Coordinates of C-alpha atoms and ligand atoms in Angstrom, one line a residue:
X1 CA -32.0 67.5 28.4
X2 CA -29.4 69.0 26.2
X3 CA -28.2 67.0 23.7
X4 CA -30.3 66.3 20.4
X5 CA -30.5 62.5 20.8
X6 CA -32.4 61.1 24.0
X7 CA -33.7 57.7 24.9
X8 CA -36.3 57.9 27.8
X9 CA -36.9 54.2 29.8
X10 CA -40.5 54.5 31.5
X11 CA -40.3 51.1 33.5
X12 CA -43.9 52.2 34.5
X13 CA -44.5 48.6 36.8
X14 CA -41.7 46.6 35.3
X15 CA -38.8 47.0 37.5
X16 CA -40.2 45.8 41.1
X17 CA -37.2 45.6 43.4
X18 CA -34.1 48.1 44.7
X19 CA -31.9 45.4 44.0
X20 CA -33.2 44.8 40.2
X21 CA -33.0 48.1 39.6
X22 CA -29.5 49.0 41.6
X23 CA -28.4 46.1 39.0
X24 CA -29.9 47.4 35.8
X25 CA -28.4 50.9 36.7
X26 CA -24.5 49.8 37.1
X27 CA -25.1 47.8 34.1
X28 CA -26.6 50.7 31.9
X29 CA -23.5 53.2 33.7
X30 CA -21.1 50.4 32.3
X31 CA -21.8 50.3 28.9
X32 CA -22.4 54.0 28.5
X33 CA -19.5 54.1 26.0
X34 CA -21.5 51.8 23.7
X35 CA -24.2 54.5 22.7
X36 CA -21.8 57.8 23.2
X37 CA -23.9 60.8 21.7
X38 CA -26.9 59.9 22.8
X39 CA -28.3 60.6 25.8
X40 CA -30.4 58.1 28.5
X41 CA -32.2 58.9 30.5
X42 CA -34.3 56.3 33.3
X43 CA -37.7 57.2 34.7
X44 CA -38.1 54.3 37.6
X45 CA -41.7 54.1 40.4
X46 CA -40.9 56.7 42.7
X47 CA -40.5 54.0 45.3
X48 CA -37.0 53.4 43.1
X49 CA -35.8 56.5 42.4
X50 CA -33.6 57.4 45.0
X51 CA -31.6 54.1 44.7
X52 CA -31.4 54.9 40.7
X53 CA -30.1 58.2 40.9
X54 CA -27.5 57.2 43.7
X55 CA -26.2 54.4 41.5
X56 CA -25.8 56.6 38.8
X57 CA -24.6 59.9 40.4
X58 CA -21.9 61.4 38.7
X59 CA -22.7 59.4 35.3
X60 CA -23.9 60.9 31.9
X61 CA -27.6 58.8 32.8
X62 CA -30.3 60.9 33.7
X63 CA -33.1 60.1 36.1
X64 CA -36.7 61.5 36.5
X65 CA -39.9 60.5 37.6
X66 CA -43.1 58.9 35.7
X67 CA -45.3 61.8 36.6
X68 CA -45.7 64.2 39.6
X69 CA -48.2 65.8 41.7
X70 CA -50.2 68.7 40.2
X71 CA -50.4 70.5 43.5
X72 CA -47.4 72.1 45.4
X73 CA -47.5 70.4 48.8
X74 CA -50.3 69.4 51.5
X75 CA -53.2 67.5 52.1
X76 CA -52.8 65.2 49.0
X77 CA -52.3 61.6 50.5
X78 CA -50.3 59.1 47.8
X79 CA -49.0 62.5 45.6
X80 CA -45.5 63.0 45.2
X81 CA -44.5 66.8 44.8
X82 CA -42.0 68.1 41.9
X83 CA -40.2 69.1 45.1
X84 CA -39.7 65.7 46.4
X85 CA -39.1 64.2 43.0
X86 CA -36.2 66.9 42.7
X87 CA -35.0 66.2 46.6
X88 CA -35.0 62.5 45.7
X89 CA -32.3 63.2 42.7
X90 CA -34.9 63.5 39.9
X91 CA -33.5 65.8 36.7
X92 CA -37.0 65.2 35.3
X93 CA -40.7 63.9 34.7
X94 CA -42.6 62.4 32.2
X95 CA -45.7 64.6 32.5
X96 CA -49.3 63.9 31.2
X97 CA -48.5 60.2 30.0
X98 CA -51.8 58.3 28.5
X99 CA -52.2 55.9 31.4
X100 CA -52.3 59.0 33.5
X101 CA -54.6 60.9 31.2
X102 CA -57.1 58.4 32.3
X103 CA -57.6 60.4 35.3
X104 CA -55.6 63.5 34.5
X105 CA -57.2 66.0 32.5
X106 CA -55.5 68.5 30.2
X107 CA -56.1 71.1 32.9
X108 CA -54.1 69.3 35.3
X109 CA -51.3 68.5 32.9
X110 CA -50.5 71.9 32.5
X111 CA -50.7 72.6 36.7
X112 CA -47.9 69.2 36.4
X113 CA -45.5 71.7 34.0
X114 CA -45.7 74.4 35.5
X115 CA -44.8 72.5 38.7
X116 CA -41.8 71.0 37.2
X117 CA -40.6 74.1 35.9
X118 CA -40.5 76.1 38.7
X119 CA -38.5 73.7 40.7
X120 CA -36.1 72.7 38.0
X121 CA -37.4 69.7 36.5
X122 CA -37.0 69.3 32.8
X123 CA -40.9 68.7 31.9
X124 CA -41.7 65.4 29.6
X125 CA -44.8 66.4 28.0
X126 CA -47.0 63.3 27.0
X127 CA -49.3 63.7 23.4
X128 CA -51.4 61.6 21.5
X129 CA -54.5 60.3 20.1
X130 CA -56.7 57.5 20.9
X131 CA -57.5 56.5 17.5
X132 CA -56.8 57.9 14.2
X133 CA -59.7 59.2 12.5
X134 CA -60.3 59.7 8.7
X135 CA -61.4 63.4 9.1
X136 CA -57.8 64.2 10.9
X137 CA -59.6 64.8 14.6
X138 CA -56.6 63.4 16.0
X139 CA -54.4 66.3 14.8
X140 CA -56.9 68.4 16.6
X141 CA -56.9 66.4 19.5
X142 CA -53.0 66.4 19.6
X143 CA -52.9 70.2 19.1
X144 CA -55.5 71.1 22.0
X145 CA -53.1 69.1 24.2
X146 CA -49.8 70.9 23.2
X147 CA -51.9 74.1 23.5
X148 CA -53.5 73.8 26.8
X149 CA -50.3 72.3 28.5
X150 CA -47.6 74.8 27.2
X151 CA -50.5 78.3 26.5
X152 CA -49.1 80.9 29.1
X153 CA -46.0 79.1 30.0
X154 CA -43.6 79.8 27.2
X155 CA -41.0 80.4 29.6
X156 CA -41.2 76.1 30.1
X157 CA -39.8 75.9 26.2
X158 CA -36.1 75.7 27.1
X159 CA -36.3 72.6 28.8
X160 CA -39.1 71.0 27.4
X161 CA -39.2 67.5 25.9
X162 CA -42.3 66.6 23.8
X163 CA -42.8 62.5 23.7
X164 CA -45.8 61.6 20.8
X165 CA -47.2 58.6 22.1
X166 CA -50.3 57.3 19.9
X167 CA -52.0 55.5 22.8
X168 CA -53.4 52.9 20.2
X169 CA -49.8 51.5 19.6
X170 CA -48.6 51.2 23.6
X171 CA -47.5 47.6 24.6
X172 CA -47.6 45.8 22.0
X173 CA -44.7 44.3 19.5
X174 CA -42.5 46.3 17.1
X175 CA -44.8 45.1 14.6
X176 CA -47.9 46.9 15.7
X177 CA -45.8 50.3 16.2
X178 CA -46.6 53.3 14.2
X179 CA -45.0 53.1 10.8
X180 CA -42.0 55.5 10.1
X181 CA -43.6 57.8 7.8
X182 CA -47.1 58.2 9.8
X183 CA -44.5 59.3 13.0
X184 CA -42.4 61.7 10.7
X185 CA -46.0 63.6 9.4
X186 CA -47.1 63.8 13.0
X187 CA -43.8 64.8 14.7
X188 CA -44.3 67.9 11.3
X189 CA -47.2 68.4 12.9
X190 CA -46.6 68.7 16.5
X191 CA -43.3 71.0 15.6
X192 CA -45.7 73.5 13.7
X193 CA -48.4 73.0 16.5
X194 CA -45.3 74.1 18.8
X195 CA -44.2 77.1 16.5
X196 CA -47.8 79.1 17.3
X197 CA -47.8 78.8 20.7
X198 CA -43.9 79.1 21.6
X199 CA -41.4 81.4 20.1
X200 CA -40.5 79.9 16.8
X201 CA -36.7 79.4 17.4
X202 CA -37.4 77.7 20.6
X203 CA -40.0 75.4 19.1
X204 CA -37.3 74.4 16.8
X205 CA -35.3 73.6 19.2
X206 CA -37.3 70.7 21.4
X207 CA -36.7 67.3 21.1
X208 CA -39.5 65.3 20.4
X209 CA -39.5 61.7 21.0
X210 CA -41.7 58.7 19.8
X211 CA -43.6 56.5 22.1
X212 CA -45.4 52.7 21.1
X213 CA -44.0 49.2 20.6
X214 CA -40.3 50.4 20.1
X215 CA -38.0 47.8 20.3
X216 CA -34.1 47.6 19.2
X217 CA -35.5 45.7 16.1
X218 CA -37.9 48.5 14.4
X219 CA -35.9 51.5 16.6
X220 CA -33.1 51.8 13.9
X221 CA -35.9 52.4 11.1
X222 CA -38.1 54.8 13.3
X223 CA -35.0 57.1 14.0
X224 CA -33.9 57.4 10.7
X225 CA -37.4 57.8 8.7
X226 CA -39.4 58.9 11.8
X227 CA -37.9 61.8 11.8
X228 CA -37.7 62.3 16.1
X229 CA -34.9 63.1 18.3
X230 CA -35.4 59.6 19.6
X231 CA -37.7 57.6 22.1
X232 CA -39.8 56.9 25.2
X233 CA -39.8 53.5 25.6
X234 CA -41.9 51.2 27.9
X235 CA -41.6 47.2 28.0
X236 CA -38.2 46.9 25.6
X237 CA -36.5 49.3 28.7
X238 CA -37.0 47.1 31.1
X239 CA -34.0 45.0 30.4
X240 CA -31.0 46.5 30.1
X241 CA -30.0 45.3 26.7
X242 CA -32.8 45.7 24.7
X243 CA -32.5 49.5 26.0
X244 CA -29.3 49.8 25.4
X245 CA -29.9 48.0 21.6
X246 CA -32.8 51.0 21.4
X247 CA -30.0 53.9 22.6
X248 CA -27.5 52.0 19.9
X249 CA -30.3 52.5 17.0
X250 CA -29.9 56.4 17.7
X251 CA -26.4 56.9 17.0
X252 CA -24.9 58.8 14.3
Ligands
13P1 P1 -44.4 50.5 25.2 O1 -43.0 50.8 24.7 O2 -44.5 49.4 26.1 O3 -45.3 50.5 24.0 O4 -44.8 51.8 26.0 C1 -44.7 53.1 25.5 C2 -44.9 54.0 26.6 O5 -46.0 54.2 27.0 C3 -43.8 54.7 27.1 O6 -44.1 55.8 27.9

C-alpha cells in the first residue's frame, strides 16, 4: 500500500463463484488505465483468493483477504492463518472489520495485526462506532480501538491502512452514507488519535479510507470534502463498473 489514493473492494459474500470472479478480475486488469494514480486493490472469500491473485499477477491490482486468523497455526478448525493468506498470493487483510467485531474483540484485533505484520501482510485496520452519540462517546469508542489494536506495535505503522467505517451507515444507498463533512471531522480525529500512539511523521503518513454506502454517485463528493485517501467499499464493488466508477471518483 504505497501510493496516497487506494480503493479497497470487500466482496464480503457477493462474488460466489471462481469463474465470476476470474471474470471480474481480467475485467478490472483491463481497464486499469481508466483510474491510473490510484491504486485497487480486491479483497475476495478466501475460497476465491487464489484464482484472484493468479488472474491478476503481474498487474498494478492488489489482492488481500477479508480478515485472518488471530492465532499462528494449529488446532483452530475453519481459521485461515496470515501465513496461508500470504502463500495463497494475499498482499493484505482487512483486519477487525464490524461484521467481524461481532465476535472479535479488540483484544483479538490487535493479535490479527500483529500476525499480519510479521508475515508481510499490509494490515487493514477496521474502526468505527455503532451510533453517534450527543456526548461524543463515539470518538472515545473509535480511539480505544485505534489504541488497543496499534499500543505496542508501532513498528506495524509503515504499512498500515486505517479504513473508518461507521457501522450505522454499512449497506445501505449512497443516500444514507455519512455526509462529507462528518467523515472529514472524524478522519481529523482518527489522524490525531494516530499521532499519540505512533510516531507523528508516520501517523501522517497512513492512508485512511472511508467505509458505508459509497457508491460512484456520492464517491466523487466524499473524496473531495471527506478528506480520506479514498475507500473500502462493500456492495457497489461487486460489479466491476460501479468499482471502477468509485476508483474514477479518486483521481486527480
Ligand atoms: P457497503 O459499501 O456495502 O456499505 O459496505 C461497507 C463495508 O463494510 C466495506 O467493508
Amino acid at each position: 500500500m504505497t501510493k496516497k489514493r487506494l480503493v479497497i473492494a470487500n466482496w464480503k459474500m457477493y462474488v460466489h463463484t471462481p469463474l465470476e470472479a476470474k471474470k471480474f478480475a481480467q475485467s478490472l486488469r483491463r481497464k486499469t488505465r481508466a483510474f491510473a494514480g490510484v491504486e485497487a486493490a480486491l479483497a475476495p472469500s478466501f475460497a476465491l483468493l487464489p484464482v484472484v491473485a493468479a488472474a491478476l499477477k503481474g498487474s498494478s491490482v492488489r489482492v488481500g483477504a477479508q480478515t485472518l486468523s488471530g492465532h499462528e497455526e494449529g488446532a483452530h478448525t475453519g481459521d485461515v492463518s496470515a501465513a496461508m493468506v500470504k502463500a495463497a498470493g494475499g498482499t493484505f487483510s482487512i483486519i477487525g472489520h464490524s461484521e467481524r467485531r461481532l465476535t472479535e474483540d479488540n483484544e483479538y484485533v490487535h493479535k490479527q495485526l500483529v500476525l499480519a505484520a510479521t508475515n508481510g501482510l499490509a494490515p487493514v485496520l477496521c474502526v468505527g462506532e455503532c451510533e453517534r452519540s450527543q456526548d461524543g462517546a463515539h470518538f472515545s469508542f473509535i480511539a480505544e480501538q485505534i489504541r488497543s489494536a496499534l499500543t505496542g506495535s508501532q513498528s506495524l505503522a509503515g504499512k498500515l491502512v486505517v479504513a473508518y467505517e461507521p457501522v450505522w451507515a454499512i449497506g445501505k444507498s449512497a443516500v444514507d452514507a455519512m455526509k462529507p463533512e462528518v467523515v472529514r471531522e472524524t478522519v481529523i480525529f482518527i489522524r490525531k488519535t494516530l499521532a499519540e500512539v505512533l510516531p507523528r511523521e508516520q501517523a501522517m503518513r497512513i492512508p485512511i479510507l472511508y467505509g458505508g454506502s459509497v457508491e460512484p454517485e456520492n464517491a466523487k463528493e466524499l473524496f473531495i470534502e471527506g478528506g480520506v485517501s479514498g475507500f473500502l467499499v462493500g456492495h457497489a464493488s461487486a460489479q466491476v463498473d460501479s468499482f471502477v466508477g468509485i476508483l474514477q471518483a479518486c483521481k486527480k
